[in-house]
Each structure stands twice: as C-alpha cells, then as structure tokens.
Amino acid sequence: MSLTQRITETYHSILAKGDPRVESWLLMQSPLPCALILLAYFAMLWIVPKAMESRKPFSLKPVLVVYNTALVILSVYMFYEFRMASWLSGYNYLCDPVNYSNDPLAIRMANVCWWYFFSKIIELLDTVFFILRKKNNQVTFLHVYHHSTMIVNWWLGVKFIAGGQSFFLAMCNCLVHVLMYTYYALSALGPHMQKYLTWKKYLTQVQLVQFFMVLLHTGVNIFVDCSFPKGFDYAVFLYAVSMVLLFGNFYSKAYREKSSKHRV
C-alpha cells in the first residue's frame, strides 16, 4: 500500500469514528469546508490591510451595533441551552461522558455544541471589522490565534464529543461573550458612551478567570476514572494553558505596565 493510500485510509478511518448524529449537519461531513474558511481568513489578513492602505477607515456604526447585539443574544441563548441541557441531564461537573444516544437531552446538548462551533465562524467578522476600520493594532497574535484555533477545536468537538465534559469551556465562554459583546455594542454607539465603559480591563480579568476554571475542571477530570476521552482532556488543558499565558501577557502589557507608568 502506498503512502497516499495509507493517509487516505487513515483519514477516512478517523472520520468514521465521528458521532453519527451530526454527520448530516452543516459543515460536519468533512473538515475541508472549515479548512477553506480558515484559508480565506488568513488570506484576508494579508490582502485586505493592503487594500485599505489608501482608503479611509469605514465607520460601520449601524453594522457593529447590530452585529454585536446579535452575538449577545446568541451567547445568551447558548449559555441557557448549555446550562439547561447539562442540568436536566444530571451532569455532575466531575465526570460527564458524552451521551451518543438520540435521547432528546443528548440531541439538545449536541445541537448547542454545533451552534457554539458555528458562532466561532461568525466571530471571524471581528477581525474583518477591525481591519475595515483600520484598527490593525487590535489584530494581534492572540486575536488571530484564538479566533482561528477555536474553529478547529470545536469542529473536532462537535464531530467526536458533542457533549459531556466539553460543554463546560463553551458554557463559560458564552457568559464571557455576553459581557464582551455588550461592551462592544455599547462602544459602537459612539463616544458619548465612553463614560459608561470604564470596565474594559475587568473583561480581561473575567476571561482569565474562565480559563483558570477550565484548567481546574479539566485537570480534575484527567485524574478521575471517567469514560470521557482523555486525549481531548489533555488537549483542552493545554489549550487553556496557552490562553492563560497569552491573555496574562496581554493584561500585563495593557494594564499593569500602564498603571506603573502613571505612578511614576
């Protein structure tokens, strides 16, 4: 058997282990559509800033208000669904295997996992809007890393583990995004709102808290006897570590260093 045949066979073998319940759902048949979306995203990061060099920044005020408000509503919906599906299913937050049955609650959990994955594709527009408004300083390594990797992470999550332990990170993140996109929606209304938006640094603190919670939640699950796939536990734990390091570095540079300069 040739190397190409082995790779093809391994690829199809891995896909065959996916959750049959989500096989027909949008973007779930193959990783190719998401790969193309990410390629288009990375191409946009290179092409659009160059195209904007000789142009004035777009205002986009009405678009941003509608976009951020819509994401607040979607985040509230997903948080509610994660919370209710986990509570009604009797999740204990210590060991929660994936229920691969067609039980209505199991399908409800898988469905909100898919919506969470799809929301990460929608959120790529964050980057587009930054660039169109010539706020390229916002398009940092942290920003691009987080937005792109979450799509990969959650395609795998929905394809193989739509439920169980994986819900916790998503549920926490939905709550954080309610606060974050509320801030962005208010900010988009105009300069007159700035006096009400003095709590930006606390958003980063809340983001850091969520990742520490994920580290604790996943770390405990790694060491208990649970049928949730350990490989995914390790992957989530390492990803949360990377987020703590990157967000911690951002917070230190954005707020602690500024605070030190003011004291001097």
mmCIF file of C-alpha atoms in Angstrom:
data_model
loop_
_atom_site.group_PDB
_atom_site.id
_atom_site.type_symbol
_atom_site.label_atom_id
_atom_site.label_comp_id
_atom_site.label_asym_id
_atom_site.label_seq_id
_atom_site.Cartn_x
_atom_site.Cartn_y
_atom_site.Cartn_z
ATOM 1 C CA MET A 1 0.000 0.000 0.000
ATOM 2 C CA SER A 2 1.381 3.424 -0.985
ATOM 3 C CA LEU A 3 1.831 6.303 1.440
ATOM 4 C CA THR A 4 -1.022 8.194 -0.216
ATOM 5 C CA GLN A 5 -3.333 5.220 0.200
ATOM 6 C CA ARG A 6 -2.357 4.854 3.859
ATOM 7 C CA ILE A 7 -3.019 8.545 4.530
ATOM 8 C CA THR A 8 -6.379 8.333 2.735
ATOM 9 C CA GLU A 9 -7.335 5.189 4.637
ATOM 10 C CA THR A 10 -6.329 6.734 7.975
ATOM 11 C CA TYR A 11 -8.280 9.920 7.151
ATOM 12 C CA HIS A 12 -11.472 8.004 6.363
ATOM 13 C CA SER A 13 -10.935 5.740 9.382
ATOM 14 C CA ILE A 14 -10.766 8.771 11.702
ATOM 15 C CA LEU A 15 -13.867 10.377 10.153
ATOM 16 C CA ALA A 16 -15.725 7.079 10.525
ATOM 17 C CA LYS A 17 -15.266 7.357 14.300
ATOM 18 C CA GLY A 18 -17.248 10.605 14.336
ATOM 19 C CA ASP A 19 -20.616 10.988 16.001
ATOM 20 C CA PRO A 20 -23.201 9.619 13.515
ATOM 21 C CA ARG A 21 -25.832 12.011 14.890
ATOM 22 C CA VAL A 22 -24.021 15.055 13.496
ATOM 23 C CA GLU A 23 -22.890 13.525 10.196
ATOM 24 C CA SER A 24 -25.543 15.338 8.141
ATOM 25 C CA TRP A 25 -25.265 18.672 9.978
ATOM 26 C CA LEU A 26 -23.873 21.722 8.222
ATOM 27 C CA LEU A 27 -20.039 21.640 7.878
ATOM 28 C CA MET A 28 -19.771 18.333 9.717
ATOM 29 C CA GLN A 29 -19.291 15.869 6.863
ATOM 30 C CA SER A 30 -15.659 16.803 6.269
ATOM 31 C CA PRO A 31 -13.022 19.188 7.671
ATOM 32 C CA LEU A 32 -12.475 20.594 4.152
ATOM 33 C CA PRO A 33 -15.086 23.416 4.314
ATOM 34 C CA CYS A 34 -13.633 24.707 7.604
ATOM 35 C CA ALA A 35 -10.122 24.423 6.192
ATOM 36 C CA LEU A 36 -11.207 26.575 3.245
ATOM 37 C CA ILE A 37 -12.835 29.091 5.597
ATOM 38 C CA LEU A 38 -9.596 29.366 7.568
ATOM 39 C CA LEU A 39 -7.530 29.704 4.380
ATOM 40 C CA ALA A 40 -9.838 32.534 3.271
ATOM 41 C CA TYR A 41 -9.466 34.116 6.726
ATOM 42 C CA PHE A 42 -5.664 34.047 6.589
ATOM 43 C CA ALA A 43 -5.705 35.360 3.017
ATOM 44 C CA MET A 44 -7.958 38.201 4.165
ATOM 45 C CA LEU A 45 -5.445 39.089 6.899
ATOM 46 C CA TRP A 46 -2.871 39.714 4.174
ATOM 47 C CA ILE A 47 -4.992 41.128 1.323
ATOM 48 C CA VAL A 48 -7.498 43.471 2.990
ATOM 49 C CA PRO A 49 -4.998 45.572 5.021
ATOM 50 C CA LYS A 50 -3.078 46.211 1.797
ATOM 51 C CA ALA A 51 -6.280 47.216 0.014
ATOM 52 C CA MET A 52 -7.142 49.573 2.894
ATOM 53 C CA GLU A 53 -3.785 51.404 2.860
ATOM 54 C CA SER A 54 -5.012 54.136 0.501
ATOM 55 C CA ARG A 55 -8.568 54.233 1.802
ATOM 56 C CA LYS A 56 -10.219 55.959 4.712
ATOM 57 C CA PRO A 57 -11.448 53.706 7.531
ATOM 58 C CA PHE A 58 -15.079 52.631 7.334
ATOM 59 C CA SER A 59 -17.370 53.773 10.155
ATOM 60 C CA LEU A 60 -19.680 50.710 10.199
ATOM 61 C CA LYS A 61 -21.562 52.039 13.255
ATOM 62 C CA PRO A 62 -25.013 50.566 12.401
ATOM 63 C CA VAL A 63 -23.426 47.271 11.308
ATOM 64 C CA LEU A 64 -21.393 46.986 14.518
ATOM 65 C CA VAL A 65 -24.372 47.744 16.758
ATOM 66 C CA VAL A 66 -26.493 45.077 15.048
ATOM 67 C CA TYR A 67 -23.627 42.554 14.856
ATOM 68 C CA ASN A 68 -22.579 42.858 18.494
ATOM 69 C CA THR A 69 -26.171 42.867 19.747
ATOM 70 C CA ALA A 70 -26.894 39.730 17.722
ATOM 71 C CA LEU A 71 -23.877 37.989 19.277
ATOM 72 C CA VAL A 72 -25.048 38.994 22.757
ATOM 73 C CA ILE A 73 -28.415 37.372 22.029
ATOM 74 C CA LEU A 74 -26.790 34.260 20.547
ATOM 75 C CA SER A 75 -24.416 33.966 23.523
ATOM 76 C CA VAL A 76 -27.318 34.256 25.996
ATOM 77 C CA TYR A 77 -29.194 31.561 24.088
ATOM 78 C CA MET A 78 -26.197 29.207 24.041
ATOM 79 C CA PHE A 79 -25.397 29.765 27.724
ATOM 80 C CA TYR A 80 -29.010 28.955 28.606
ATOM 81 C CA GLU A 81 -29.000 25.822 26.441
ATOM 82 C CA PHE A 82 -25.684 24.573 27.841
ATOM 83 C CA ARG A 83 -26.855 25.184 31.401
ATOM 84 C CA MET A 84 -30.286 23.600 30.993
ATOM 85 C CA ALA A 85 -29.136 20.612 28.914
ATOM 86 C CA SER A 86 -26.380 19.821 31.434
ATOM 87 C CA TRP A 87 -28.619 20.340 34.464
ATOM 88 C CA LEU A 88 -31.530 18.298 33.124
ATOM 89 C CA SER A 89 -29.090 15.552 32.052
ATOM 90 C CA GLY A 90 -27.705 15.331 35.592
ATOM 91 C CA TYR A 91 -24.157 16.448 34.787
ATOM 92 C CA ASN A 92 -22.011 16.458 37.929
ATOM 93 C CA TYR A 93 -19.103 18.558 36.539
ATOM 94 C CA LEU A 94 -16.575 15.923 37.694
ATOM 95 C CA CYS A 95 -17.123 13.148 35.192
ATOM 96 C CA ASP A 96 -19.571 13.696 32.343
ATOM 97 C CA PRO A 97 -19.201 11.222 29.471
ATOM 98 C CA VAL A 98 -20.714 12.002 26.090
ATOM 99 C CA ASN A 99 -24.209 10.621 25.616
ATOM 100 C CA TYR A 100 -24.214 9.457 21.983
ATOM 101 C CA SER A 101 -27.850 8.345 22.065
ATOM 102 C CA ASN A 102 -30.800 10.032 20.359
ATOM 103 C CA ASP A 103 -32.282 10.983 23.699
ATOM 104 C CA PRO A 104 -33.826 14.484 23.355
ATOM 105 C CA LEU A 105 -31.492 15.947 26.007
ATOM 106 C CA ALA A 106 -28.433 14.407 24.355
ATOM 107 C CA ILE A 107 -29.511 15.870 20.997
ATOM 108 C CA ARG A 108 -30.180 19.208 22.680
ATOM 109 C CA MET A 109 -26.624 19.257 24.026
ATOM 110 C CA ALA A 110 -25.142 18.234 20.664
ATOM 111 C CA ASN A 111 -27.216 20.928 18.949
ATOM 112 C CA VAL A 112 -25.947 23.746 21.171
ATOM 113 C CA CYS A 113 -22.387 22.441 20.746
ATOM 114 C CA TRP A 114 -22.887 22.860 16.992
ATOM 115 C CA TRP A 115 -24.226 26.377 17.437
ATOM 116 C CA TYR A 116 -21.219 27.223 19.573
ATOM 117 C CA PHE A 117 -18.914 25.927 16.835
ATOM 118 C CA PHE A 118 -20.798 27.943 14.195
ATOM 119 C CA SER A 119 -20.631 31.077 16.358
ATOM 120 C CA LYS A 120 -16.829 30.861 16.115
ATOM 121 C CA ILE A 121 -17.110 31.137 12.330
ATOM 122 C CA ILE A 122 -19.382 34.174 12.701
ATOM 123 C CA GLU A 123 -16.873 35.762 15.085
ATOM 124 C CA LEU A 124 -14.223 35.833 12.354
ATOM 125 C CA LEU A 125 -16.050 39.028 11.350
ATOM 126 C CA ASP A 126 -14.477 40.639 14.435
ATOM 127 C CA THR A 127 -11.189 40.652 12.536
ATOM 128 C CA VAL A 128 -12.774 41.886 9.304
ATOM 129 C CA PHE A 129 -14.374 44.834 11.086
ATOM 130 C CA PHE A 130 -11.118 45.749 12.843
ATOM 131 C CA ILE A 131 -9.278 45.849 9.529
ATOM 132 C CA LEU A 132 -12.006 47.770 7.671
ATOM 133 C CA ARG A 133 -11.936 50.373 10.448
ATOM 134 C CA LYS A 134 -8.118 50.445 10.276
ATOM 135 C CA LYS A 135 -7.746 49.244 13.834
ATOM 136 C CA ASN A 136 -4.978 46.865 12.835
ATOM 137 C CA ASN A 137 -3.369 47.165 16.262
ATOM 138 C CA GLN A 138 -6.279 45.056 17.535
ATOM 139 C CA VAL A 139 -5.393 42.219 15.182
ATOM 140 C CA THR A 140 -2.712 40.737 17.419
ATOM 141 C CA PHE A 141 -1.251 37.237 17.505
ATOM 142 C CA LEU A 142 -3.574 36.474 20.440
ATOM 143 C CA HIS A 143 -6.604 37.656 18.464
ATOM 144 C CA VAL A 144 -5.787 35.597 15.343
ATOM 145 C CA TYR A 145 -4.650 32.534 17.315
ATOM 146 C CA HIS A 146 -7.780 32.463 19.435
ATOM 147 C CA HIS A 147 -10.236 33.051 16.577
ATOM 148 C CA SER A 148 -8.679 30.509 14.232
ATOM 149 C CA THR A 149 -7.941 27.713 16.702
ATOM 150 C CA MET A 150 -11.420 27.783 18.234
ATOM 151 C CA ILE A 151 -12.878 26.789 14.868
ATOM 152 C CA VAL A 152 -10.544 23.795 14.651
ATOM 153 C CA ASN A 153 -11.106 22.863 18.289
ATOM 154 C CA TRP A 154 -14.867 22.948 18.028
ATOM 155 C CA TRP A 155 -15.163 21.239 14.676
ATOM 156 C CA LEU A 156 -13.370 18.336 16.364
ATOM 157 C CA GLY A 157 -15.520 18.805 19.463
ATOM 158 C CA VAL A 158 -18.821 18.552 17.601
ATOM 159 C CA LYS A 159 -17.594 15.796 15.279
ATOM 160 C CA PHE A 160 -16.383 13.500 18.056
ATOM 161 C CA ILE A 161 -17.521 14.681 21.529
ATOM 162 C CA ALA A 162 -20.692 16.770 21.221
ATOM 163 C CA GLY A 163 -21.457 16.908 24.924
ATOM 164 C CA GLY A 164 -20.003 15.583 28.142
ATOM 165 C CA GLN A 165 -17.052 17.407 29.699
ATOM 166 C CA SER A 166 -16.576 19.580 26.615
ATOM 167 C CA PHE A 167 -19.643 21.686 27.406
ATOM 168 C CA PHE A 168 -18.028 23.456 30.377
ATOM 169 C CA LEU A 169 -15.496 25.550 28.462
ATOM 170 C CA ALA A 170 -18.169 26.575 25.963
ATOM 171 C CA MET A 171 -20.701 27.482 28.646
ATOM 172 C CA CYS A 172 -18.186 29.671 30.500
ATOM 173 C CA ASN A 173 -17.099 31.310 27.256
ATOM 174 C CA CYS A 174 -20.697 32.119 26.309
ATOM 175 C CA LEU A 175 -21.147 34.000 29.580
ATOM 176 C CA VAL A 176 -17.927 35.939 28.982
ATOM 177 C CA HIS A 177 -19.077 36.776 25.460
ATOM 178 C CA VAL A 178 -22.357 38.175 26.757
ATOM 179 C CA LEU A 179 -20.298 40.720 28.687
ATOM 180 C CA MET A 180 -17.754 41.264 25.910
ATOM 181 C CA TYR A 181 -20.181 41.850 23.055
ATOM 182 C CA THR A 182 -22.367 44.003 25.284
ATOM 183 C CA TYR A 183 -19.290 46.187 25.812
ATOM 184 C CA TYR A 184 -18.606 46.290 22.066
ATOM 185 C CA ALA A 185 -22.249 47.078 21.233
ATOM 186 C CA LEU A 186 -22.307 49.981 23.685
ATOM 187 C CA SER A 187 -18.938 51.220 22.441
ATOM 188 C CA ALA A 188 -20.204 51.171 18.840
ATOM 189 C CA LEU A 189 -22.986 53.616 19.754
ATOM 190 C CA GLY A 190 -20.463 56.436 19.857
ATOM 191 C CA PRO A 191 -18.063 58.486 22.027
ATOM 192 C CA HIS A 192 -20.868 59.594 24.349
ATOM 193 C CA MET A 193 -20.933 56.035 25.749
ATOM 194 C CA GLN A 194 -17.283 56.039 26.853
ATOM 195 C CA LYS A 195 -18.086 57.383 30.312
ATOM 196 C CA TYR A 196 -20.073 54.198 30.926
ATOM 197 C CA LEU A 197 -17.330 51.897 29.624
ATOM 198 C CA THR A 198 -14.661 52.145 32.295
ATOM 199 C CA TRP A 199 -14.757 48.399 32.965
ATOM 200 C CA LYS A 200 -12.845 47.128 29.923
ATOM 201 C CA LYS A 201 -9.891 45.755 31.914
ATOM 202 C CA TYR A 202 -12.273 43.688 34.016
ATOM 203 C CA LEU A 203 -13.307 41.828 30.851
ATOM 204 C CA THR A 204 -9.760 40.509 30.510
ATOM 205 C CA GLN A 205 -9.779 39.546 34.180
ATOM 206 C CA VAL A 206 -13.019 37.624 33.657
ATOM 207 C CA GLN A 207 -11.514 35.920 30.604
ATOM 208 C CA LEU A 208 -8.527 34.830 32.673
ATOM 209 C CA VAL A 209 -10.819 33.532 35.423
ATOM 210 C CA GLN A 210 -12.737 31.414 32.893
ATOM 211 C CA PHE A 211 -9.533 29.773 31.669
ATOM 212 C CA PHE A 212 -8.417 29.016 35.223
ATOM 213 C CA MET A 213 -11.842 27.446 35.801
ATOM 214 C CA VAL A 214 -11.385 25.321 32.678
ATOM 215 C CA LEU A 215 -7.920 24.261 33.891
ATOM 216 C CA LEU A 216 -9.403 23.194 37.228
ATOM 217 C CA HIS A 217 -12.397 21.452 35.671
ATOM 218 C CA THR A 218 -10.352 19.596 33.049
ATOM 219 C CA GLY A 219 -7.438 18.914 35.409
ATOM 220 C CA VAL A 220 -9.742 17.133 37.857
ATOM 221 C CA ASN A 221 -11.266 15.065 35.054
ATOM 222 C CA ILE A 222 -7.832 13.934 33.883
ATOM 223 C CA PHE A 223 -7.215 12.249 37.231
ATOM 224 C CA VAL A 224 -10.630 10.691 37.857
ATOM 225 C CA ASP A 225 -11.856 7.449 36.366
ATOM 226 C CA CYS A 226 -14.110 8.702 33.591
ATOM 227 C CA SER A 227 -15.000 7.381 30.147
ATOM 228 C CA PHE A 228 -14.687 10.808 28.543
ATOM 229 C CA PRO A 229 -11.750 10.577 26.067
ATOM 230 C CA LYS A 230 -8.546 11.515 27.912
ATOM 231 C CA GLY A 231 -6.939 12.763 24.721
ATOM 232 C CA PHE A 232 -9.478 15.555 24.497
ATOM 233 C CA ASP A 233 -8.988 16.362 28.185
ATOM 234 C CA TYR A 234 -5.257 16.831 27.636
ATOM 235 C CA ALA A 235 -5.900 18.924 24.522
ATOM 236 C CA VAL A 236 -8.347 21.213 26.357
ATOM 237 C CA PHE A 237 -5.989 21.533 29.323
ATOM 238 C CA LEU A 238 -3.025 22.520 27.126
ATOM 239 C CA TYR A 239 -5.168 24.938 25.147
ATOM 240 C CA ALA A 240 -6.358 26.591 28.356
ATOM 241 C CA VAL A 241 -2.712 26.918 29.475
ATOM 242 C CA SER A 242 -1.886 28.703 26.204
ATOM 243 C CA MET A 243 -4.839 31.047 26.734
ATOM 244 C CA VAL A 244 -3.786 31.873 30.292
ATOM 245 C CA LEU A 245 -0.274 32.687 29.109
ATOM 246 C CA LEU A 246 -1.409 34.815 26.163
ATOM 247 C CA PHE A 247 -4.209 36.655 27.959
ATOM 248 C CA GLY A 248 -1.993 37.100 31.013
ATOM 249 C CA ASN A 249 0.714 38.656 28.849
ATOM 250 C CA PHE A 250 -1.862 40.924 27.193
ATOM 251 C CA TYR A 251 -3.282 42.007 30.545
ATOM 252 C CA SER A 252 0.173 42.726 31.937
ATOM 253 C CA LYS A 253 1.157 44.885 28.968
ATOM 254 C CA ALA A 254 -2.187 46.629 28.555
ATOM 255 C CA TYR A 255 -2.969 47.470 32.168
ATOM 256 C CA ARG A 256 -0.209 46.745 34.683
ATOM 257 C CA GLU A 257 2.532 48.478 32.689
ATOM 258 C CA LYS A 258 0.272 51.485 32.077
ATOM 259 C CA SER A 259 -0.555 51.624 35.777
ATOM 260 C CA SER A 260 3.184 51.564 36.654
ATOM 261 C CA LYS A 261 3.877 54.419 34.229
ATOM 262 C CA HIS A 262 1.117 56.520 35.762
ATOM 263 C CA ARG A 263 2.532 56.005 39.238
ATOM 264 C CA VAL A 264 5.950 57.165 38.031
#
